[in-house]
Amino acid sequence: MSTNGDLVELRLFGPLREVVGKKLVSVPYAGLTVAEALVRFADEQGESVRPMLFDSRGNRLRSLILLLNNQTVDQLETSRLRSGDVITVLLPLAGG
Amino acid sequence: MSDFSEAQIERYSRHIILREVGGKGQSKLLDSRVLIIGAGGLGSPVGLYLAAAGVGTIGIVDSDAVDLSNLQRQILHATTDLGRPKCLSARETMEDINPDVCVVPHQFHLDSSNVLDVVADYDIVVDGADNFPTRYLVNDACVMQGKPLSHAGILRFEGHVTTIVPGRGPCYRCLYPEPPPPGLVPSCQEAGILGAVAGIVGSIQAAEVLKLILRIGDALVGRLLVFDGLEMAFRSIEIPRDSGCSVCGDRPTITAPIDYEEFCRLRGGTESKPEVQS
Amino acid sequence: MTERAPECRLDLRGTPCPLNWVKTKLRLEEMEPGRRIEVTVDQGNPARNVPRSAKMEGHRIVHAISRNGAVRICIERAEESAP
Ligand SMILES: [Zn+2]
């Protein structure tokens, strides 16, 4: 069970927003690292979301921009999320 | 004494009045050469504004013909242009707006064999392509030749814009080292695009190009501007250069243009299992 | 000699705003800082707008003399007109 103190927000763009159906998702991920949060999110959202974040071997896609509170994250594996943090996930857009 | 004609003085008066432009700036615009990749949703507003601004030579790369489904957003083309090469339709529209402008059509598919030659002829490049292979190709060519590149991508109600100045900030591969797996990010053809969003984002590219030529203001170097047309909000994201970037990094591994197919093979060759694509 | 003679003169009577200023500005850009230009414009809006635009770009209005429905404006070019 989550309390408000656990909540971080995921801000979604592009095809990810399409698939999830929301631009902002509140998830009880405080305490996880950014990398762990993405794994958890893919696990919870299921097979439509996973390929937008991970390849078939579970490696994070190299075509993602991940931001923590609007800053690029150097240490995805060690930066721990705090309540109220916002993770932004961007995929490149091909359209022109 | 300036060598503007009376008509030019009047045509460009609103530029010349600007303190940051003046007659000298307008002369720079007339002397400059800009290459637009794609005469589509982004290329249209870019082409229109650069032509109107008096950018003297504008190259357009596009191998497609005008289709009825283009006209909802590709405002360089008209209903009477259906079936015509986009390059030629674009040239006619742009030279109609401003006879000072020379539009050079490059009516072929851009690939690793021709991209360097095409880019070499221009001062600044605008990426308005509709596919990832061309975007990586153009980025790599611009980095290799040190040409500033205005990059933008659009989908549905969203747009991303950044300005790449090799040596001064990150390139497209610093942002996204590799293209997403094929089919993951839909095209405008599949997912749609609000025409006006192309107009907004392309107009930002046009403004960036004009600023680069005029050497005024702050370019979107090291910043990705993310436009959300439903929310009607812009977010500016600071993106650092990646010193390990495969094309603009300290030890580049990509030193010649590569085609997307080849790119995929390269990846496949370094990895044991082939990618499973949905 | 206290009053430096204008380096060039432009007769812009009959030239509407803002073209009168555009033509003045193009000349100013070609001149060395400290040099002067004398432009003759119509009274009314042109006589108000041209000096205002010149001042906004940092140039100095040396004098403006009304005569026969026109105004002769002497402008001294600023050090650097680009911001
Ligand atoms: Zn790079």
XYZ file of C-alpha atoms and ligand atoms in Angstrom:
458
model
C 0.000 0.000 0.000
C 1.263 3.432 -0.842
C 0.960 6.682 0.963
C 1.326 10.127 -0.565
C 4.823 10.251 0.834
C 5.930 7.586 -1.653
C 4.671 9.267 -4.770
C 6.799 10.383 -7.666
C 5.483 11.465 -11.028
C 6.280 10.175 -14.462
C 5.817 12.731 -17.213
C 5.260 10.984 -20.522
C 5.558 12.242 -24.068
C 4.988 10.984 -27.587
C 4.130 7.346 -28.204
C 4.585 6.484 -24.523
C 1.872 8.950 -23.572
C -0.325 7.442 -26.273
C 0.086 3.911 -24.993
C -0.305 4.731 -21.301
C -3.128 7.141 -22.039
C -1.918 9.778 -19.575
C 0.692 12.509 -19.674
C 1.327 12.378 -15.941
C 1.320 9.209 -13.862
C 1.720 9.137 -10.083
C 3.554 6.076 -8.856
C 4.735 5.058 -5.353
C 8.381 4.744 -6.379
C 10.143 6.949 -3.820
C 13.262 5.181 -2.594
C 13.881 3.388 -5.878
C 16.618 4.435 -8.261
C 15.574 5.915 -11.601
C 16.651 2.691 -13.292
C 14.625 0.577 -10.881
C 11.625 2.840 -11.337
C 11.648 2.267 -15.083
C 11.790 -1.488 -14.612
C 8.928 -1.358 -12.142
C 6.909 0.873 -14.457
C 7.380 -1.490 -17.392
C 6.419 -4.454 -15.171
C 3.280 -2.738 -13.983
C 2.178 -1.342 -17.329
C 2.707 -4.518 -19.279
C 3.704 -5.475 -22.740
C 2.546 -2.374 -24.600
C 4.882 -0.129 -22.596
C 7.916 -2.374 -22.123
C 9.253 -2.123 -25.724
C 9.210 1.660 -25.427
C 11.693 1.473 -22.545
C 13.609 -1.788 -22.925
C 14.848 -3.993 -25.724
C 14.087 -7.689 -25.933
C 16.996 -8.551 -23.621
C 15.869 -6.083 -20.988
C 18.456 -3.413 -21.741
C 17.218 0.138 -21.468
C 16.776 1.654 -24.934
C 19.537 4.039 -25.974
C 16.964 6.190 -27.734
C 15.461 7.548 -24.506
C 16.009 10.861 -22.812
C 15.442 10.525 -19.074
C 15.186 13.565 -16.876
C 14.891 13.825 -13.128
C 13.224 17.102 -12.175
C 14.007 18.483 -15.627
C 17.737 17.668 -15.376
C 19.542 14.934 -17.226
C 20.435 12.105 -14.865
C 24.053 11.004 -14.790
C 23.603 8.246 -12.246
C 20.497 6.350 -13.222
C 21.545 3.371 -11.172
C 22.293 5.252 -7.959
C 20.106 8.393 -7.855
C 17.323 7.559 -5.404
C 13.904 9.039 -5.980
C 12.357 11.245 -3.365
C 8.702 12.012 -2.833
C 7.530 14.622 -5.340
C 10.284 13.961 -7.869
C 9.322 14.062 -11.539
C 10.826 11.683 -14.077
C 10.427 12.793 -17.686
C 10.694 10.196 -20.438
C 11.235 11.383 -24.009
C 11.474 9.359 -27.185
C 12.692 10.922 -30.414
C 10.077 11.886 -32.979
C 10.661 11.021 -36.605
C 7.831 13.010 -38.123
C 8.471 16.007 -40.279
C 26.636 52.624 -50.346
C 24.262 49.699 -49.991
C 23.422 47.965 -53.221
C 19.793 47.274 -52.413
C 17.257 48.075 -55.098
C 14.318 50.304 -54.209
C 12.127 47.199 -54.201
C 14.492 45.388 -51.859
C 14.601 48.309 -49.465
C 10.830 48.192 -49.272
C 10.563 44.369 -49.215
C 13.060 43.998 -46.384
C 12.210 47.235 -44.565
C 10.823 45.437 -41.488
C 14.073 43.501 -41.217
C 16.313 46.482 -41.828
C 14.491 48.451 -39.133
C 15.443 45.823 -36.579
C 18.525 46.943 -34.750
C 19.843 43.353 -34.763
C 19.461 43.050 -38.533
C 19.882 46.299 -40.436
C 21.156 46.469 -43.984
C 24.247 44.467 -43.104
C 22.176 41.646 -41.662
C 19.891 41.638 -44.669
C 22.922 41.394 -46.938
C 24.112 38.393 -44.921
C 20.739 36.722 -45.447
C 20.880 37.373 -49.186
C 24.393 35.919 -49.329
C 23.600 32.801 -47.305
C 22.930 29.239 -48.427
C 20.563 26.989 -46.486
C 19.681 23.369 -47.197
C 16.243 22.068 -46.206
C 15.850 18.303 -45.894
C 12.251 17.512 -46.765
C 9.610 19.783 -48.272
C 6.965 18.445 -45.898
C 5.252 19.609 -42.733
C 8.371 21.186 -41.230
C 10.118 22.059 -44.488
C 7.108 24.051 -45.651
C 7.083 26.785 -43.017
C 10.878 26.801 -43.003
C 10.992 27.229 -46.779
C 8.321 29.901 -46.793
C 9.903 31.989 -44.041
C 13.463 31.650 -45.327
C 12.366 32.610 -48.830
C 10.356 35.544 -47.545
C 13.317 36.612 -45.419
C 15.531 36.726 -48.487
C 17.868 33.824 -47.793
C 19.626 33.948 -51.144
C 20.102 30.273 -51.942
C 17.845 27.571 -50.562
C 18.400 23.923 -51.450
C 15.570 21.451 -51.025
C 16.086 17.708 -50.796
C 12.951 15.689 -51.465
C 12.317 12.759 -53.768
C 8.535 12.586 -53.249
C 5.601 13.885 -55.237
C 2.783 15.949 -53.775
C -0.013 13.778 -52.412
C -3.507 14.903 -51.422
C -2.868 13.785 -47.833
C 0.107 16.210 -47.638
C -1.933 19.347 -48.144
C -3.406 19.447 -44.618
C -0.016 20.687 -43.347
C 2.535 20.999 -46.150
C 1.738 24.570 -47.019
C 4.397 24.908 -49.723
C 2.143 22.879 -52.013
C -1.296 23.505 -53.468
C -4.074 21.346 -54.838
C -2.919 22.171 -58.352
C 0.488 20.623 -57.494
C -0.871 17.107 -56.909
C 1.454 14.561 -58.467
C 4.258 17.067 -59.084
C 7.673 16.601 -57.496
C 7.673 18.397 -54.142
C 11.040 19.954 -54.965
C 9.610 21.745 -57.970
C 6.358 22.707 -56.325
C 8.344 24.124 -53.412
C 10.659 26.030 -55.724
C 7.761 27.626 -57.531
C 6.020 28.703 -54.314
C 9.178 30.096 -52.779
C 10.397 31.943 -55.853
C 6.895 33.357 -56.271
C 7.063 34.802 -52.789
C 10.491 36.252 -53.384
C 12.229 36.454 -56.750
C 15.477 37.374 -54.948
C 15.724 33.754 -53.849
C 17.288 30.955 -55.858
C 15.829 27.570 -54.935
C 17.961 24.562 -55.839
C 16.012 21.297 -56.115
C 17.766 18.074 -55.077
C 15.244 15.544 -56.279
C 16.716 12.296 -55.029
C 16.850 10.100 -51.977
C 19.540 11.142 -49.519
C 21.921 8.341 -48.570
C 25.462 7.736 -47.429
C 26.775 8.077 -50.991
C 25.510 11.603 -51.638
C 24.853 13.312 -48.300
C 28.330 14.827 -47.864
C 28.342 16.334 -51.358
C 24.930 17.905 -50.900
C 25.617 19.285 -47.424
C 29.014 20.660 -48.470
C 27.358 23.269 -50.706
C 25.483 24.961 -47.864
C 26.170 27.022 -44.741
C 23.342 25.699 -42.583
C 21.111 22.617 -42.772
C 17.499 22.189 -41.648
C 16.266 18.716 -40.802
C 12.610 18.332 -41.689
C 12.859 14.676 -42.656
C 10.127 12.180 -41.898
C 12.244 9.173 -40.928
C 15.046 8.209 -38.548
C 17.580 6.947 -41.125
C 17.674 10.357 -42.816
C 17.861 12.179 -39.483
C 20.935 10.216 -38.357
C 22.487 10.537 -41.804
C 22.034 14.311 -41.826
C 23.258 14.707 -38.252
C 26.396 12.706 -38.940
C 27.129 14.568 -42.182
C 26.681 17.952 -40.486
C 28.966 16.977 -37.593
C 31.608 15.689 -40.027
C 31.506 18.920 -42.017
C 31.024 21.269 -39.071
C 27.717 22.626 -40.415
C 25.080 24.003 -38.048
C 21.882 21.956 -38.138
C 18.387 22.885 -37.045
C 16.720 19.691 -35.950
C 13.024 19.123 -35.289
C 10.659 16.181 -35.058
C 6.887 16.204 -34.742
C 4.096 13.747 -34.003
C 0.413 14.261 -33.210
C 0.401 17.411 -31.055
C 4.044 17.285 -30.015
C 7.230 18.758 -31.361
C 10.914 18.680 -30.409
C 13.377 21.318 -31.630
C 17.059 21.838 -31.067
C 19.949 23.524 -32.813
C 23.140 21.578 -33.339
C 26.339 23.542 -33.754
C 29.184 21.033 -33.998
C 31.898 21.820 -31.478
C 29.630 24.077 -29.430
C 27.032 21.645 -28.096
C 25.502 18.205 -28.354
C 24.498 16.555 -31.626
C 21.459 14.390 -32.310
C 23.386 11.275 -31.323
C 24.335 12.863 -27.997
C 20.581 13.064 -27.329
C 19.675 9.700 -28.819
C 22.789 7.586 -29.453
C 20.818 5.093 -31.513
C 17.491 5.201 -33.324
C 14.628 3.425 -31.596
C 13.847 -0.071 -32.851
C 11.963 0.151 -36.152
C 8.221 0.466 -35.699
C 8.380 1.686 -32.103
C 7.866 5.363 -32.802
C 5.042 5.749 -35.285
C 5.226 8.125 -38.232
C 2.825 10.995 -38.851
C 1.282 8.751 -41.482
C 0.342 6.252 -38.775
C -0.310 8.477 -35.787
C -1.356 11.767 -37.355
C -0.146 15.315 -36.885
C -2.024 18.543 -36.311
C -0.997 20.710 -39.256
C -0.555 23.839 -37.179
C 1.884 22.018 -34.872
C 4.147 21.513 -37.893
C 3.763 25.245 -38.545
C 4.729 26.235 -35.011
C 7.743 23.934 -34.832
C 8.935 24.688 -38.376
C 8.653 28.412 -37.690
C 10.945 27.967 -34.681
C 13.452 26.250 -36.968
C 13.218 29.125 -39.444
C 13.844 31.659 -36.672
C 16.843 29.649 -35.453
C 18.344 29.566 -38.945
C 17.893 33.308 -39.412
C 19.499 33.968 -36.003
C 22.440 31.748 -36.892
C 22.997 33.593 -40.167
C 22.695 36.956 -38.430
C 24.760 35.784 -35.454
C 22.267 37.209 -32.989
C 20.635 35.960 -29.809
C 20.985 32.561 -28.202
C 20.495 29.509 -30.369
C 18.872 26.346 -29.012
C 22.333 24.850 -28.630
C 22.435 22.370 -25.758
C 18.703 22.755 -25.277
C 15.844 20.620 -26.499
C 12.621 22.575 -26.743
C 9.665 20.250 -26.225
C 6.339 21.604 -27.422
C 3.073 20.132 -26.200
C 0.307 21.484 -28.384
C -2.545 20.016 -26.345
C -1.315 21.606 -23.159
C 0.026 24.544 -25.230
C 3.255 24.531 -23.293
C 6.942 24.663 -24.085
C 9.560 22.973 -21.920
C 13.225 23.643 -22.392
C 15.509 20.773 -21.436
C 19.230 21.225 -21.085
C 21.126 18.467 -22.836
C 24.887 18.174 -22.392
C 27.285 17.095 -25.105
C 28.297 13.444 -24.675
C 32.071 13.214 -24.784
C 31.590 9.533 -25.625
C 29.283 10.315 -28.578
C 29.983 8.027 -31.509
C 30.071 10.886 -34.010
C 30.884 14.165 -32.189
C 32.631 12.736 -29.127
C 36.304 12.826 -28.283
C 36.945 9.502 -30.027
C 34.336 9.193 -32.754
C 33.715 5.705 -34.103
C 31.469 6.887 -36.919
C 33.717 8.739 -39.347
C 31.792 8.287 -42.587
C 28.051 8.527 -43.237
C 26.175 5.278 -42.745
C 22.750 4.232 -43.912
C 20.203 3.033 -41.428
C 20.128 -0.481 -42.838
C 23.879 -0.628 -42.542
C 23.575 0.830 -39.055
C 21.245 -2.007 -38.086
C 23.621 -4.578 -39.569
C 26.500 -3.036 -37.666
C 24.570 -3.428 -34.451
C 23.556 -6.969 -35.311
C 27.165 -7.801 -36.014
C 28.346 -6.725 -32.595
C 25.659 -8.552 -30.741
C 25.046 -12.245 -30.418
C 21.288 -12.325 -30.795
C 19.331 -10.491 -33.491
C 16.793 -7.913 -32.332
C 13.251 -9.169 -32.154
C 11.038 -6.489 -33.579
C 7.348 -6.308 -32.931
C 35.488 74.920 -37.367
C 32.908 73.873 -34.769
C 30.163 72.494 -36.990
C 31.237 69.505 -39.061
C 29.545 69.402 -42.436
C 27.247 66.438 -43.113
C 28.961 63.695 -45.067
C 25.873 63.146 -47.172
C 22.418 64.549 -47.714
C 19.242 62.643 -48.441
C 16.076 64.289 -49.703
C 13.344 62.073 -48.363
C 10.435 64.419 -48.907
C 7.512 62.369 -50.145
C 8.994 59.138 -48.780
C 6.543 57.663 -46.252
C 7.318 56.160 -42.861
C 9.060 53.887 -42.237
C 10.889 53.888 -45.582
C 12.393 57.313 -44.869
C 14.036 55.888 -41.749
C 15.042 52.656 -43.525
C 16.894 54.667 -46.187
C 18.489 56.896 -43.560
C 19.590 53.857 -41.578
C 21.132 52.167 -44.619
C 23.252 55.281 -45.175
C 24.212 55.538 -41.517
C 25.419 51.931 -41.574
C 27.877 52.818 -44.325
C 29.331 55.759 -42.417
C 32.147 55.957 -39.894
C 31.156 56.723 -36.292
C 31.029 60.460 -35.605
C 30.197 61.336 -39.213
C 26.987 63.167 -39.978
C 24.104 62.834 -42.393
C 21.451 65.419 -43.180
C 18.046 64.106 -44.157
C 15.127 66.225 -45.274
C 11.746 64.764 -44.417
C 8.147 65.913 -44.465
C 6.695 67.609 -41.420
C 4.343 65.628 -39.216
C 4.928 61.924 -38.696
C 8.203 61.696 -40.660
C 9.718 64.595 -38.699
C 8.732 62.886 -35.442
C 9.550 59.286 -36.349
C 12.934 59.571 -38.062
C 14.690 61.320 -35.138
C 13.028 58.983 -32.645
C 14.221 55.908 -34.538
C 17.703 57.386 -34.888
C 17.901 58.044 -31.155
C 16.655 54.560 -30.351
C 19.639 53.166 -32.212
C 21.945 55.428 -30.253
C 22.615 58.083 -32.907
C 22.689 61.723 -31.938
C 20.370 64.351 -33.363
C 22.599 67.360 -33.956
C 19.741 69.606 -34.973
C 16.385 69.654 -36.742
C 15.388 72.739 -38.702
C 11.863 73.327 -40.049
C 11.551 75.149 -43.318
C 8.841 75.305 -45.975
C 6.841 72.315 -44.764
C 9.905 70.073 -44.470
C 12.392 69.371 -41.695
C 16.161 69.084 -42.142
C 17.526 66.660 -39.576
C 21.230 66.352 -38.945
C 22.178 62.987 -37.421
C 25.585 62.003 -36.071
C 26.384 58.332 -36.379
C 26.809 56.452 -33.093
C 29.909 54.479 -32.198
C 28.376 51.109 -32.949
C 24.832 50.694 -34.138
C 24.664 46.967 -33.518
C 23.586 46.078 -29.979
Zn 27.163 13.892 -30.489
